[in-house]
GROMACS .gro file of C-alpha atoms in nm:
model
  381
    1MET     CA    1  -2.866   7.950  -9.749
    2SER     CA    2  -2.634   7.627  -9.870
    3PRO     CA    3  -2.803   7.372 -10.109
    4ASP     CA    4  -2.764   7.121  -9.863
    5TYR     CA    5  -2.935   7.305  -9.596
    6ARG     CA    6  -3.336   7.335  -9.532
    7ARG     CA    7  -3.530   7.430  -9.284
    8GLN     CA    8  -3.701   7.154  -9.057
    9ASP     CA    9  -4.086   7.162  -9.248
   10GLU     CA   10  -3.848   7.049  -9.539
   11LEU     CA   11  -3.747   6.738  -9.335
   12SER     CA   12  -3.981   6.461  -9.523
   13THR     CA   13  -3.881   6.580  -9.876
   14GLN     CA   14  -3.518   6.539  -9.798
   15ASP     CA   15  -3.351   6.197  -9.822
   16THR     CA   16  -3.218   6.074  -9.579
   17ASP     CA   17  -2.798   5.900  -9.628
   18VAL     CA   18  -2.865   5.569  -9.383
   19PHE     CA   19  -2.459   5.566  -9.182
   20PRO     CA   20  -2.331   5.213  -9.173
   21ALA     CA   21  -2.246   5.215  -8.889
   22TYR     CA   22  -2.583   5.342  -8.703
   23SER     CA   23  -2.694   5.076  -8.908
   24ASP     CA   24  -2.479   4.836  -8.747
   25ASP     CA   25  -2.462   4.946  -8.381
   26HIS     CA   26  -2.831   4.973  -8.347
   27GLU     CA   27  -3.115   4.878  -8.572
   28PRO     CA   28  -2.985   4.526  -8.651
   29PHE     CA   29  -2.920   4.430  -8.295
   30ARG     CA   30  -3.226   4.471  -8.137
   31SER     CA   31  -3.354   4.215  -8.443
   32ARG     CA   32  -3.120   3.988  -8.317
   33GLN     CA   33  -3.347   3.925  -8.029
   34GLN     CA   34  -3.081   4.038  -7.821
   35PRO     CA   35  -3.377   3.984  -7.425
   36ALA     CA   36  -3.183   3.533  -7.532
   37ARG     CA   37  -2.865   3.664  -7.598
   38LYS     CA   38  -2.876   3.829  -7.263
   39ARG     CA   39  -3.074   3.532  -7.106
   40GLN     CA   40  -2.809   3.282  -7.304
   41TRP     CA   41  -2.503   3.510  -7.071
   42VAL     CA   42  -2.676   3.493  -6.772
   43GLY     CA   43  -2.755   3.124  -6.732
   44ARG     CA   44  -2.407   3.083  -6.840
   45TYR     CA   45  -2.272   3.331  -6.528
   46ALA     CA   46  -2.556   3.123  -6.311
   47LEU     CA   47  -2.377   2.788  -6.428
   48THR     CA   48  -2.089   2.842  -6.444
   49GLY     CA   49  -2.127   3.024  -6.052
   50LEU     CA   50  -2.317   2.712  -5.937
   51ALA     CA   51  -2.003   2.496  -6.027
   52ALA     CA   52  -1.812   2.798  -5.816
   53LEU     CA   53  -2.054   2.731  -5.492
   54VAL     CA   54  -2.039   2.380  -5.576
   55VAL     CA   55  -1.647   2.318  -5.557
   56GLY     CA   56  -1.584   2.555  -5.310
   57SER     CA   57  -1.848   2.358  -5.135
   58VAL     CA   58  -1.621   2.043  -5.173
   59ILE     CA   59  -1.349   2.261  -5.076
   60VAL     CA   60  -1.503   2.338  -4.781
   61VAL     CA   61  -1.772   1.996  -4.745
   62GLY     CA   62  -1.400   1.892  -4.751
   63GLY     CA   63  -1.177   2.086  -4.532
   64LEU     CA   64  -1.424   2.030  -4.230
   65ALA     CA   65  -1.436   1.699  -4.290
   66ALA     CA   66  -1.058   1.727  -4.305
   67GLY     CA   67  -1.022   1.888  -4.035
   68GLY     CA   68  -1.273   1.639  -3.834
   69TYR     CA   69  -1.096   1.367  -3.955
   70PHE     CA   70  -0.809   1.542  -3.761
   71THR     CA   71  -0.968   1.684  -3.478
   72LYS     CA   72  -1.155   1.285  -3.450
   73SER     CA   73  -0.745   1.097  -3.496
   74ALA     CA   74  -0.628   1.362  -3.222
   75ASP     CA   75  -0.887   1.308  -2.967
   76GLU     CA   76  -0.869   0.947  -3.054
   77GLY     CA   77  -0.508   0.945  -3.027
   78LYS     CA   78  -0.563   1.115  -2.664
   79SER     CA   79  -0.774   0.851  -2.583
   80ALA     CA   80  -0.552   0.623  -2.649
   81LEU     CA   81  -0.293   0.739  -2.495
   82THR     CA   82  -0.543   0.797  -2.128
   83THR     CA   83  -0.639   0.452  -2.136
   84THR     CA   84  -0.331   0.236  -2.194
   85ALA     CA   85  -0.124   0.425  -2.014
   86LYS     CA   86  -0.064   0.283  -1.639
   87PRO     CA   87  -0.077   0.409  -1.323
   88PRO     CA   88   0.229   0.476  -1.146
   89THR     CA   89   0.310   0.077  -0.920
   90THR     CA   90   0.509   0.027  -0.622
   91THR     CA   91   0.770  -0.286  -0.513
   92SER     CA   92   0.785  -0.363  -0.242
   93ALA     CA   93   1.094  -0.578  -0.219
   94LYS     CA   94   0.875  -0.857  -0.014
   95ALA     CA   95   0.505  -1.042  -0.081
   96ALA     CA   96   0.358  -0.969   0.298
   97PRO     CA   97  -0.056  -1.011   0.383
   98LEU     CA   98  -0.249  -0.741   0.272
   99SER     CA   99  -0.505  -0.782   0.604
  100PRO     CA  100  -0.416  -0.862   0.936
  101PRO     CA  101  -0.376  -1.253   1.070
  102ALA     CA  102  -0.683  -1.386   1.069
  103ALA     CA  103  -0.692  -1.675   1.447
  104GLY     CA  104  -0.575  -2.003   1.357
  105ALA     CA  105  -0.273  -1.842   1.115
  106PRO     CA  106  -0.017  -2.036   1.063
  107LEU     CA  107   0.312  -1.863   1.256
  108SER     CA  108   0.473  -1.803   0.950
  109THR     CA  109   0.172  -1.555   0.844
  110VAL     CA  110   0.182  -1.382   1.128
  111MET     CA  111   0.540  -1.343   1.073
  112ALA     CA  112   0.521  -1.170   0.763
  113TRP     CA  113   0.334  -0.948   0.788
  114VAL     CA  114   0.440  -0.774   1.136
  115ARG     CA  115   0.712  -0.819   0.951
  116ALA     CA  116   0.546  -0.636   0.646
  117GLY     CA  117   0.468  -0.350   0.921
  118ALA     CA  118   0.654   0.008   0.910
  119PRO     CA  119   1.031   0.043   1.133
  120ALA     CA  120   0.975   0.292   1.395
  121ASP     CA  121   1.239   0.492   1.573
  122MET     CA  122   1.364   0.316   1.832
  123ALA     CA  123   1.442   0.566   2.048
  124LYS     CA  124   1.127   0.757   2.103
  125PHE     CA  125   1.053   0.437   2.236
  126HIS     CA  126   1.317   0.421   2.580
  127THR     CA  127   1.146   0.637   2.806
  128ALA     CA  128   0.856   0.629   2.980
  129THR     CA  129   0.663   0.941   3.098
  130ALA     CA  130   0.403   0.975   3.470
  131LYS     CA  131   0.101   1.159   3.397
  132SER     CA  132   0.361   1.504   3.586
  133GLY     CA  133   0.528   1.486   3.349
  134THR     CA  134   0.835   1.303   3.508
  135VAL     CA  135   1.041   1.172   3.230
  136SER     CA  136   1.269   0.785   3.284
  137ASP     CA  137   1.551   0.680   3.066
  138LEU     CA  138   1.427   0.286   3.091
  139GLY     CA  139   1.807   0.190   2.922
  140SER     CA  140   1.691  -0.086   2.665
  141ALA     CA  141   1.337  -0.103   2.785
  142VAL     CA  142   1.104  -0.094   2.567
  143ALA     CA  143   0.761   0.109   2.628
  144PHE     CA  144   0.541   0.243   2.381
  145VAL     CA  145   0.107   0.275   2.385
  146SER     CA  146  -0.159   0.289   2.125
  147PRO     CA  147  -0.268   0.592   1.925
  148SER     CA  148  -0.613   0.477   2.165
  149GLU     CA  149  -0.444   0.430   2.399
  150LYS     CA  150  -0.625   0.194   2.554
  151ILE     CA  151  -0.307  -0.109   2.478
  152ARG     CA  152  -0.009  -0.012   2.683
  153CYS     CA  153   0.318  -0.255   2.705
  154MET     CA  154   0.665  -0.203   2.836
  155THR     CA  155   0.943  -0.450   2.886
  156SER     CA  156   1.157  -0.607   3.201
  157ALA     CA  157   1.421  -0.387   3.186
  158SER     CA  158   1.258  -0.157   3.359
  159ALA     CA  159   1.400  -0.024   3.711
  160LYS     CA  160   1.051  -0.236   3.868
  161GLY     CA  161   1.114  -0.542   3.637
  162GLY     CA  162   0.881  -0.859   3.457
  163GLN     CA  163   0.900  -1.092   3.294
  164GLY     CA  164   0.905  -1.085   2.879
  165LEU     CA  165   0.683  -0.795   2.763
  166THR     CA  166   0.420  -0.686   2.964
  167CYS     CA  167   0.061  -0.488   2.865
  168MET     CA  168  -0.240  -0.332   3.001
  169ALA     CA  169  -0.501  -0.321   2.836
  170GLU     CA  170  -0.886  -0.227   2.832
  171LEU     CA  171  -1.101  -0.552   2.742
  172ASP     CA  172  -1.418  -0.518   2.672
  173SER     CA  173  -1.432  -0.852   2.830
  174PRO     CA  174  -1.159  -0.904   3.102
  175PRO     CA  175  -1.105  -1.311   3.249
  176PRO     CA  176  -1.270  -1.334   3.588
  177ARG     CA  177  -1.071  -1.408   3.936
  178PRO     CA  178  -0.972  -1.765   3.958
  179ALA     CA  179  -1.165  -1.940   4.258
  180LYS     CA  180  -0.709  -2.055   4.314
  181ALA     CA  181  -0.607  -1.706   4.259
  182LYS     CA  182  -0.469  -1.534   4.593
  183GLN     CA  183  -0.602  -1.288   4.688
  184GLY     CA  184  -0.458  -0.944   4.633
  185ASN     CA  185  -0.651  -0.601   4.342
  186TRP     CA  186  -0.746  -0.808   4.059
  187ALA     CA  187  -0.619  -0.655   3.712
  188GLY     CA  188  -0.824  -0.846   3.401
  189GLY     CA  189  -0.674  -0.664   3.148
  190TRP     CA  190  -0.267  -0.673   3.283
  191ILE     CA  191  -0.113  -0.961   2.985
  192GLU     CA  192   0.229  -1.081   3.018
  193PHE     CA  193   0.380  -1.269   2.747
  194PRO     CA  194   0.723  -1.399   2.815
  195GLY     CA  195   0.723  -1.616   2.515
  196PRO     CA  196   0.642  -1.910   2.581
  197THR     CA  197   0.310  -1.817   2.813
  198LEU     CA  198   0.050  -1.640   2.821
  199GLY     CA  199  -0.110  -1.491   3.056
  200ILE     CA  200  -0.421  -1.268   3.084
  201GLY     CA  201  -0.525  -1.132   3.429
  202SER     CA  202  -0.305  -1.105   3.719
  203VAL     CA  203  -0.397  -0.994   4.151
  204ARG     CA  204  -0.139  -0.683   4.153
  205GLY     CA  205  -0.071  -0.494   4.453
  206ASP     CA  206   0.067  -0.217   4.241
  207PRO     CA  207   0.053  -0.098   3.838
  208GLY     CA  208   0.435  -0.269   3.860
  209GLN     CA  209   0.694  -0.087   3.569
  210PHE     CA  210   0.353   0.165   3.440
  211THR     CA  211   0.387   0.436   3.790
  212LEU     CA  212   0.697   0.549   3.571
  213GLY     CA  213   0.453   0.602   3.289
  214ASP     CA  214   0.403   0.497   3.021
  215GLY     CA  215   0.657   0.518   2.648
  216ALA     CA  216   0.545   0.703   2.318
  217THR     CA  217   0.253   0.639   2.081
  218LEU     CA  218   0.313   0.332   1.834
  219PRO     CA  219   0.089   0.458   1.552
  220TYR     CA  220  -0.073   0.228   1.322
  221GLY     CA  221   0.096   0.017   1.052
  222SER     CA  222   0.492   0.119   1.240
  223ARG     CA  223   0.642  -0.211   1.383
  224LEU     CA  224   0.891  -0.179   1.656
  225THR     CA  225   1.243  -0.529   1.652
  226PHE     CA  226   1.363  -0.489   2.055
  227ASP     CA  227   1.481  -0.794   2.254
  228ASP     CA  228   1.312  -1.207   2.093
  229TYR     CA  229   1.030  -0.974   1.989
  230ASP     CA  230   0.880  -0.824   1.639
  231CYS     CA  231   0.519  -0.574   1.763
  232ARG     CA  232   0.281  -0.433   1.500
  233MET     CA  233   0.079  -0.235   1.648
  234ASP     CA  234  -0.266  -0.223   1.371
  235GLU     CA  235  -0.664  -0.037   1.356
  236THR     CA  236  -0.772  -0.398   1.473
  237GLY     CA  237  -0.505  -0.473   1.750
  238LEU     CA  238  -0.170  -0.454   1.876
  239PHE     CA  239   0.014  -0.778   1.717
  240CYS     CA  240   0.407  -0.949   1.832
  241ILE     CA  241   0.586  -1.203   1.782
  242ASN     CA  242   0.867  -1.385   2.059
  243ASN     CA  243   1.109  -1.500   1.738
  244THR     CA  244   1.239  -1.726   2.007
  245ALA     CA  245   0.983  -1.950   2.191
  246GLY     CA  246   0.838  -1.920   1.838
  247SER     CA  247   0.491  -1.741   1.969
  248ALA     CA  248   0.192  -1.487   1.902
  249ILE     CA  249  -0.052  -1.217   2.040
  250GLN     CA  250  -0.339  -0.999   1.927
  251LEU     CA  251  -0.436  -0.751   2.148
  252SER     CA  252  -0.701  -0.586   2.132
  253SER     CA  253  -1.018  -0.466   2.355
  254ALA     CA  254  -1.228  -0.783   2.249
  255GLY     CA  255  -0.867  -1.022   2.457
  256ALA     CA  256  -0.597  -1.192   2.284
  257VAL     CA  257  -0.563  -1.416   2.055
  258PRO     CA  258  -0.231  -1.630   2.096
  259PHE     CA  259  -0.073  -1.837   1.740
  260GLY     CA  260   0.192  -2.046   1.693
  261CYS     CA  261   0.313  -2.210   1.990
  262LEU     CA  262   0.042  -2.072   2.289
  263GLY     CA  263  -0.198  -2.330   2.370
  264LYS     CA  264  -0.449  -2.280   2.639
  265VAL     CA  265  -0.394  -2.430   2.992
  266GLU     CA  266  -0.515  -2.406   3.322
  267PRO     CA  267  -0.460  -2.089   3.510
  268LYS     CA  268  -0.353  -2.057   3.866
  269ASP     CA  269  -0.259  -1.704   3.976
  270ASN     CA  270  -0.402  -1.589   3.536
  271GLY     CA  271  -0.776  -1.567   3.409
  272LEU     CA  272  -0.671  -1.760   3.131
  273ALA     CA  273  -0.330  -1.903   3.016
  274PHE     CA  274  -0.175  -2.029   2.736
  275SER     CA  275   0.146  -2.172   2.694
  276CYS     CA  276   0.439  -2.367   2.444
  277ASN     CA  277   0.498  -2.654   2.687
  278THR     CA  278   0.177  -2.867   2.647
  279PHE     CA  279   0.068  -2.750   2.280
  280ASP     CA  280   0.281  -2.810   1.905
  281ALA     CA  281   0.125  -2.577   1.713
  282THR     CA  282   0.355  -2.719   1.326
  283ALA     CA  283   0.378  -3.095   1.412
  284THR     CA  284   0.133  -3.371   1.263
  285SER     CA  285   0.088  -3.569   1.505
  286THR     CA  286   0.065  -3.614   1.882
  287PRO     CA  287   0.317  -3.320   2.091
  288SER     CA  288   0.661  -3.555   2.177
  289SER     CA  289   0.819  -3.460   2.542
  290THR     CA  290   1.151  -3.574   2.410
  291SER     CA  291   1.425  -3.394   2.397
  292THR     CA  292   1.678  -3.588   2.131
  293ALA     CA  293   1.695  -3.372   1.744
  294ASP     CA  294   1.522  -3.589   1.548
  295HIS     CA  295   1.234  -3.586   1.674
  296ALA     CA  296   1.233  -3.227   1.792
  297ALA     CA  297   0.832  -3.024   1.931
  298VAL     CA  298   0.832  -2.668   2.015
  299GLY     CA  299   0.798  -2.660   2.340
  300SER     CA  300   0.936  -2.930   2.478
  301SER     CA  301   1.228  -2.890   2.645
  302CYS     CA  302   1.603  -2.901   2.491
  303ASP     CA  303   1.906  -3.029   2.617
  304SER     CA  304   2.141  -2.690   2.716
  305ALA     CA  305   2.427  -2.877   2.457
  306ASP     CA  306   2.216  -2.840   2.227
  307ALA     CA  307   2.197  -2.429   2.276
  308GLY     CA  308   2.223  -2.309   1.887
  309SER     CA  309   2.162  -2.618   1.730
  310PHE     CA  310   1.884  -2.708   1.495
  311GLY     CA  311   1.669  -3.000   1.516
  312THR     CA  312   1.377  -3.164   1.342
  313ALA     CA  313   1.040  -3.208   1.436
  314LYS     CA  314   0.785  -3.512   1.314
  315ASN     CA  315   0.627  -3.249   1.013
  316GLY     CA  316   0.972  -3.207   0.872
  317LYS     CA  317   1.046  -2.869   1.057
  318GLU     CA  318   1.395  -2.770   1.121
  319LEU     CA  319   1.399  -2.576   1.469
  320LEU     CA  320   1.596  -2.491   1.695
  321CYS     CA  321   1.727  -2.482   2.047
  322SER     CA  322   1.745  -2.183   2.254
  323GLU     CA  323   1.648  -2.038   2.572
  324GLY     CA  324   1.390  -1.828   2.689
  325SER     CA  325   1.300  -1.530   2.746
  326ASP     CA  326   1.196  -1.673   3.124
  327ARG     CA  327   1.612  -1.771   3.160
  328ARG     CA  328   1.429  -2.124   3.330
  329GLY     CA  329   1.597  -2.432   3.150
  330TYR     CA  330   1.617  -2.456   2.684
  331ARG     CA  331   1.336  -2.559   2.450
  332TRP     CA  332   1.271  -2.600   2.034
  333THR     CA  333   1.140  -2.348   1.904
  334ASP     CA  334   1.061  -2.174   1.550
  335PRO     CA  335   1.319  -1.947   1.459
  336GLY     CA  336   1.064  -1.916   1.120
  337PRO     CA  337   1.204  -1.862   0.766
  338LEU     CA  338   1.561  -1.954   0.756
  339ALA     CA  339   1.780  -1.669   0.599
  340SER     CA  340   1.961  -1.892   0.234
  341GLY     CA  341   2.314  -2.007   0.221
  342THR     CA  342   2.561  -2.022   0.518
  343ASN     CA  343   2.580  -1.788   0.700
  344GLU     CA  344   2.900  -1.680   0.916
  345ASP     CA  345   2.898  -1.504   1.249
  346GLY     CA  346   2.945  -1.108   1.152
  347GLU     CA  347   2.824  -1.045   0.847
  348VAL     CA  348   2.609  -0.778   0.760
  349CYS     CA  349   2.256  -0.932   0.775
  350ASP     CA  350   1.947  -0.746   0.683
  351ARG     CA  351   1.592  -0.788   0.989
  352ASP     CA  352   1.395  -0.703   0.744
  353GLY     CA  353   1.411  -1.011   0.589
  354GLU     CA  354   1.449  -1.335   0.781
  355LYS     CA  355   1.617  -1.322   1.181
  356TYR     CA  356   1.794  -1.624   1.183
  357GLY     CA  357   2.030  -1.749   0.966
  358LYS     CA  358   2.292  -2.076   0.948
  359SER     CA  359   2.667  -2.115   1.003
  360ALA     CA  360   2.873  -2.344   0.807
  361ASP     CA  361   2.861  -2.585   1.071
  362GLY     CA  362   2.526  -2.569   1.072
  363SER     CA  363   2.534  -2.415   1.393
  364ALA     CA  364   2.227  -2.161   1.378
  365VAL     CA  365   2.312  -1.771   1.400
  366ILE     CA  366   2.073  -1.440   1.474
  367CYS     CA  367   2.095  -1.143   1.288
  368ARG     CA  368   2.064  -0.906   1.630
  369GLN     CA  369   2.153  -0.486   1.557
  370THR     CA  370   2.499  -0.475   1.636
  371GLY     CA  371   2.528  -0.066   1.651
  372SER     CA  372   2.229   0.204   1.613
  373SER     CA  373   2.192   0.148   1.242
  374THR     CA  374   2.443  -0.151   1.144
  375TRP     CA  375   2.302  -0.520   1.116
  376ARG     CA  376   2.530  -0.843   1.203
  377TRP     CA  377   2.509  -1.259   1.221
  378GLN     CA  378   2.564  -1.357   1.611
  379SER     CA  379   2.596  -1.672   1.752
  380THR     CA  380   2.305  -1.871   1.926
  381SER     CA  381   2.556  -2.053   2.136
   0.00000   0.00000   0.00000
């Protein structure tokens, strides 16, 4: 056996060599309290992890905050746009009352409201249709009915004649027959409105021009312009102006309301009667019967030589001397607002604006339709 070899039972007597590598790497490691060192490293790792967690939290929270900030800003921007945005607006060329004029309103107010209606196609209102279906051409006459069919109107140029605008209305309380009325069939809803006068209720042996039937329906909010009249249909009734006479009426199932120069008079053949001859809606004092231009009064007579000229009422209102639609003489009438500047014969005019104007020599001109759609100033004399 090798001198360096010993049996196992002799190990206790053998010399033991201590190898430095073993001593340095193992036994001394235990003697340096490795667990404490481990805790130090773990603590460091824990602190590092906590710091990373805090930093991450800050980043996350910051990110969320930033996200919330920008989201809020975007929402606020949307809100600002929503609250500051203005709804679409419509423009109107001329201001007019929004509501129908009440009883006692000035004629100028009635005129402004009526003329603010939407113009209807006149070509649809020159025929009348009977119950049998027969259609009659009325020529230049005009016929129309209300959407409720409680008001039917027709002008006098129809085959059966008449005076100015005639209407038949279903009245809740038609006027009774007057004691002096002639014998015959009493029609309490018969209305005659030539302009200077208004008659409600009449003795009628037949339906006059209405034997031809009825005209087309005039929709609510629509306006017709014909002869000396402007008429607008409304849910509160029919409003019609006679521009030459300076008068107007409202027709509804409740009855007739007069405007302008119309004043109540003693009826003869009508249940109720109104006239411009005895009432001046524009004068500030007692109406004058004089026909001189400097003391004109609405409804008072004027000389034929003054036809087409202007006069002045006592309150300073300019009036026009013209022949009434009843062709019974010349009277001072309220022409309404006059067009500005001078307006000569033949010049194009705007019928939706002022109807009357003055030429360079001071005479009156009227805006009339001369073609299918062209309006021009024409002399009234």
